[in-house]
PDB file of C-alpha atoms in Angstrom:
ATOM      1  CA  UNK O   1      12.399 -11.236 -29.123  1.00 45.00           C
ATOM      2  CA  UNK O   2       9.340  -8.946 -30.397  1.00 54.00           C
ATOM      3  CA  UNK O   3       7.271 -11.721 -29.750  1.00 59.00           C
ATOM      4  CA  UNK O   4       6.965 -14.910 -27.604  1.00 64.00           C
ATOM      5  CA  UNK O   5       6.272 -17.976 -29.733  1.00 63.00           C
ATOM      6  CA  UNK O   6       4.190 -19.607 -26.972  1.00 69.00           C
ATOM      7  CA  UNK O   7       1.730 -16.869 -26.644  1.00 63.00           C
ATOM      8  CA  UNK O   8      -1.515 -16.172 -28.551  1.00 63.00           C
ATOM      9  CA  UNK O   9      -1.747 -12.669 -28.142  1.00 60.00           C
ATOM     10  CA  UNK O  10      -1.459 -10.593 -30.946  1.00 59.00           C
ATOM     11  CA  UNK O  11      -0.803  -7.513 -29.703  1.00 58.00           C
ATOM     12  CA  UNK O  12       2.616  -8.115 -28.766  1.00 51.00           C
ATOM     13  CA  UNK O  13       3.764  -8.437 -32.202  1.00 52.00           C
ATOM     14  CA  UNK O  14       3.135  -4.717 -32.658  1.00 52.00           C
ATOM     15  CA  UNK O  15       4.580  -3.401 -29.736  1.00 53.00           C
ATOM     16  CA  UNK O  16       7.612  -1.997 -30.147  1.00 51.00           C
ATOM     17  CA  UNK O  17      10.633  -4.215 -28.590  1.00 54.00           C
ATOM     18  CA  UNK O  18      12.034  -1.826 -25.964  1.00 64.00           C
ATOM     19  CA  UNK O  19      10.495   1.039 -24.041  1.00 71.00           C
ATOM     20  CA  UNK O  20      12.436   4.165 -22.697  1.00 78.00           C
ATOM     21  CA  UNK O  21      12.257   5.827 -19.414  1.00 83.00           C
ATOM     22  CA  UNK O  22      10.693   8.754 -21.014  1.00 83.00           C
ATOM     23  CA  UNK O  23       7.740   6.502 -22.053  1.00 85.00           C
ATOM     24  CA  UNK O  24       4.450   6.940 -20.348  1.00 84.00           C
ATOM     25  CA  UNK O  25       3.863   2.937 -20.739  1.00 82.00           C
ATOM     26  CA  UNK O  26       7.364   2.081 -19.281  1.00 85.00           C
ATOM     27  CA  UNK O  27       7.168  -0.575 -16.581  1.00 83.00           C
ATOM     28  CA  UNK O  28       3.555  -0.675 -17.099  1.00 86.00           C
ATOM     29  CA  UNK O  29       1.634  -3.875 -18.285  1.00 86.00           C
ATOM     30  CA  UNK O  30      -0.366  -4.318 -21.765  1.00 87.00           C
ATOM     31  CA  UNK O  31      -3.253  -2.069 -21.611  1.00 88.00           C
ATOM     32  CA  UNK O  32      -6.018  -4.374 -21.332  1.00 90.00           C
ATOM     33  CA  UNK O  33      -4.101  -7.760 -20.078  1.00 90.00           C
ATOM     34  CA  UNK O  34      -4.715  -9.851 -17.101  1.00 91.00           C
ATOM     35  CA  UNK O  35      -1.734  -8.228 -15.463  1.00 91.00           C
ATOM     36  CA  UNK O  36      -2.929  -5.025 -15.438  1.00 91.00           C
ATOM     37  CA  UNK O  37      -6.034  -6.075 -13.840  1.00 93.00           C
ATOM     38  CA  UNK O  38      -4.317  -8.011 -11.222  1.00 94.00           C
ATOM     39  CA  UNK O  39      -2.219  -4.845 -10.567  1.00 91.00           C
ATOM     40  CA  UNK O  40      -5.654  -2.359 -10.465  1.00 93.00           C
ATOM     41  CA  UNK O  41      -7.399  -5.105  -8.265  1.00 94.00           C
ATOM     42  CA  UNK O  42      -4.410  -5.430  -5.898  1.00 92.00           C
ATOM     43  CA  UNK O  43      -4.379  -1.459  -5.456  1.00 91.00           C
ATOM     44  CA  UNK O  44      -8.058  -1.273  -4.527  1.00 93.00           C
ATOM     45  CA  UNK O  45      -7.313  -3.701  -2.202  1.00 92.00           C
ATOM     46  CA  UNK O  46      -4.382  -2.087  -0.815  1.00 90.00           C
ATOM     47  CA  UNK O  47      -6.800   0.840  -0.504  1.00 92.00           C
ATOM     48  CA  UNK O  48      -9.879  -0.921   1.174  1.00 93.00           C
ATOM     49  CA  UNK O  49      -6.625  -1.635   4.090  1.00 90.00           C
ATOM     50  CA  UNK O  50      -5.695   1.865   4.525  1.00 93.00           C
ATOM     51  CA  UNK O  51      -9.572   2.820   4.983  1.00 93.00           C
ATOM     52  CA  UNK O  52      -9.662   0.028   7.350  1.00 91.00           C
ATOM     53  CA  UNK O  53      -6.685   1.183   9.423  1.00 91.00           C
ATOM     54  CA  UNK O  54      -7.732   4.777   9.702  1.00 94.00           C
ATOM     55  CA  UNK O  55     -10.935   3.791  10.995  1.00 93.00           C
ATOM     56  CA  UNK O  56      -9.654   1.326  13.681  1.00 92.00           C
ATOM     57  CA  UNK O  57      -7.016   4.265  14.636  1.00 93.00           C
ATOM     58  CA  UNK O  58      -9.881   6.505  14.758  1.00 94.00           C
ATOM     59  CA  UNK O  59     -11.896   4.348  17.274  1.00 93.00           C
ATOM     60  CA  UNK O  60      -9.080   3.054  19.028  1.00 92.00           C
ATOM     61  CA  UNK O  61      -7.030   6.266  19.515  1.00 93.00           C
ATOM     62  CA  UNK O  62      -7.641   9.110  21.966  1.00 94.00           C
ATOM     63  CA  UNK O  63      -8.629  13.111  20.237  1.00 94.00           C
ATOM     64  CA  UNK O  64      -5.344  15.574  21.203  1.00 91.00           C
ATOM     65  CA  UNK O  65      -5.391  18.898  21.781  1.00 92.00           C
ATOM     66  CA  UNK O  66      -5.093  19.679  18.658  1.00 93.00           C
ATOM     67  CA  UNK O  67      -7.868  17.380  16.981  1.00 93.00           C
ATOM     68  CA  UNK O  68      -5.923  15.103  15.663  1.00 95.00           C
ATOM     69  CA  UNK O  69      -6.528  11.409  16.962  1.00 96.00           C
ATOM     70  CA  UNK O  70      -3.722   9.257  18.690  1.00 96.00           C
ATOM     71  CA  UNK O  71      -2.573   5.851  19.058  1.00 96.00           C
ATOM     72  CA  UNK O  72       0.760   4.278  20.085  1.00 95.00           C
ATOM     73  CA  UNK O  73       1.810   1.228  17.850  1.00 93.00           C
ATOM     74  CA  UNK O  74       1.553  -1.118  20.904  1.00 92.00           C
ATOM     75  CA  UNK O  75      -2.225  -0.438  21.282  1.00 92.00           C
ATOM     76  CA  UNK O  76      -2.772  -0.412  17.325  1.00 92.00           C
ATOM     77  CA  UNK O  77      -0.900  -3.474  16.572  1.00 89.00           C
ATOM     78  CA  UNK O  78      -2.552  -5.738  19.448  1.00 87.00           C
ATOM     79  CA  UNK O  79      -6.161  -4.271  17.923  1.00 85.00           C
ATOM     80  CA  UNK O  80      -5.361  -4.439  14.504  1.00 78.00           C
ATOM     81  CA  UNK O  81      -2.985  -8.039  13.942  1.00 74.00           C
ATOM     82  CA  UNK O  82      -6.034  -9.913  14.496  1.00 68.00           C
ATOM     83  CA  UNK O  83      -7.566  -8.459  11.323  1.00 66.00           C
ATOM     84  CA  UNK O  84      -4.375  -8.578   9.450  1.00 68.00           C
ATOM     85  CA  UNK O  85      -0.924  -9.400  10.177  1.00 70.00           C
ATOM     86  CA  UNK O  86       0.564  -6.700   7.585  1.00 85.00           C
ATOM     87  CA  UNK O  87      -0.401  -4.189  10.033  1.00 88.00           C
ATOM     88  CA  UNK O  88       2.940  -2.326   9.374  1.00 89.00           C
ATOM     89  CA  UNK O  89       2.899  -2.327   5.655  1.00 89.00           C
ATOM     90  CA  UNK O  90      -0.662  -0.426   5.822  1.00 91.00           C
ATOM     91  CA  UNK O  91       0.724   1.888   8.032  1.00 93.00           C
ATOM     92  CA  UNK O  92       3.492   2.999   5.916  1.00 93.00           C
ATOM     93  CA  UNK O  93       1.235   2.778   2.680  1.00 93.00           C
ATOM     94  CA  UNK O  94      -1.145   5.148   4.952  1.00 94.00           C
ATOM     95  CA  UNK O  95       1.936   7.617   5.769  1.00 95.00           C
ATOM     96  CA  UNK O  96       3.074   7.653   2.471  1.00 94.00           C
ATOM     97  CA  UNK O  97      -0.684   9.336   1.446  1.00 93.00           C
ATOM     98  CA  UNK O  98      -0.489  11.508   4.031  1.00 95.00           C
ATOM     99  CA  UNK O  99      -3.164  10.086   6.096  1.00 95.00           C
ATOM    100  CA  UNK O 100      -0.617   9.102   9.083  1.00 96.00           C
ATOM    101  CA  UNK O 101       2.160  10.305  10.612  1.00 96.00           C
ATOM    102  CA  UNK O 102       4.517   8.475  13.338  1.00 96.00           C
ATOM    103  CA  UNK O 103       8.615   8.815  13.708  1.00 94.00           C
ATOM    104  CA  UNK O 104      10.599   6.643  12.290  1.00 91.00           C
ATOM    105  CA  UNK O 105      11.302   4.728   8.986  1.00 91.00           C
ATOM    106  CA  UNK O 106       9.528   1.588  10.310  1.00 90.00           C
ATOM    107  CA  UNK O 107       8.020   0.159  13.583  1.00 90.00           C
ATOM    108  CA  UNK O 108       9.104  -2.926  15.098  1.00 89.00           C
ATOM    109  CA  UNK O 109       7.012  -4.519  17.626  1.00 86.00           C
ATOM    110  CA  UNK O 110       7.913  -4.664  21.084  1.00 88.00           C
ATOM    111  CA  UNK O 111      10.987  -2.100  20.590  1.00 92.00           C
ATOM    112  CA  UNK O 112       8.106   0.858  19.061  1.00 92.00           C
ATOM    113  CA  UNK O 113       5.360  -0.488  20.754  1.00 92.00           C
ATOM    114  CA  UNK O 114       4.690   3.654  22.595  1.00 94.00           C
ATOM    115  CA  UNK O 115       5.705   5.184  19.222  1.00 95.00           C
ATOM    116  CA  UNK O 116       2.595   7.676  18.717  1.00 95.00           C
ATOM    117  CA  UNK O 117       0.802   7.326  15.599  1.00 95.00           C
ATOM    118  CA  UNK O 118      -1.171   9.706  14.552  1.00 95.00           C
ATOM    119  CA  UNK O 119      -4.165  10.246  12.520  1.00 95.00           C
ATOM    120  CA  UNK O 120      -4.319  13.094   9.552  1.00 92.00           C
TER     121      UNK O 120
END
């Protein structure tokens, strides 16, 4: 179906029916539509999060040897779950930039809570 009947949006019609892996625009909304707003506000948010994290970890954690700053997940998670209870999520958003690093695919609480986090 090239186009939904229900809609009023025009541009659909044009677009072609299926997009290829190959395609710069596959799995990517409508340039322009509402989802792709929701989807650029959601990552800023995402973003404000990990800026947030880094700076509790920085005030929370202890400088190493090395310069780096350090935290264990215990002492992070009992700061940081008051301001938001995705506290893990951010974390491995974080790691995933490169601004973290801890062992581990994920951290549980309680079992991880003297994994050492630490900042990048």
């Amino acid at each position: 179906q090239r186009k939904n009947p229900f809609s009023s949006d025009d541009r659909l019609a044009s677009k072609p029916a299926h997009t290829h892996r190959g395609d710069p625009t596959y799995g990517r909304p409508p340039e322009g539509s509402r989802t792709e707003q929701r989807g650029k506000d959601a990552h800023s948010h995402v973003g404000k999060e990990v800026e947030e994290l880094c700076l509790i970890i920085r005030r929370t954690g202890e400088m190493g040897e090395d310069g780096h700053v350090r935290v264990t997940f215990g002492q992070l998670f009992e700061t940081y779950v008051t301001i938001s209870n995705k506290v893990v999520g951010i974390l491995l958003r974080a790691r995933k930039h490169g601004l973290v690093h801890f062992e581990g695919e994920m951290l549980w609480q309680g079992k991880d809570d003297d994994v050492v986090i630490t900042l990048l």
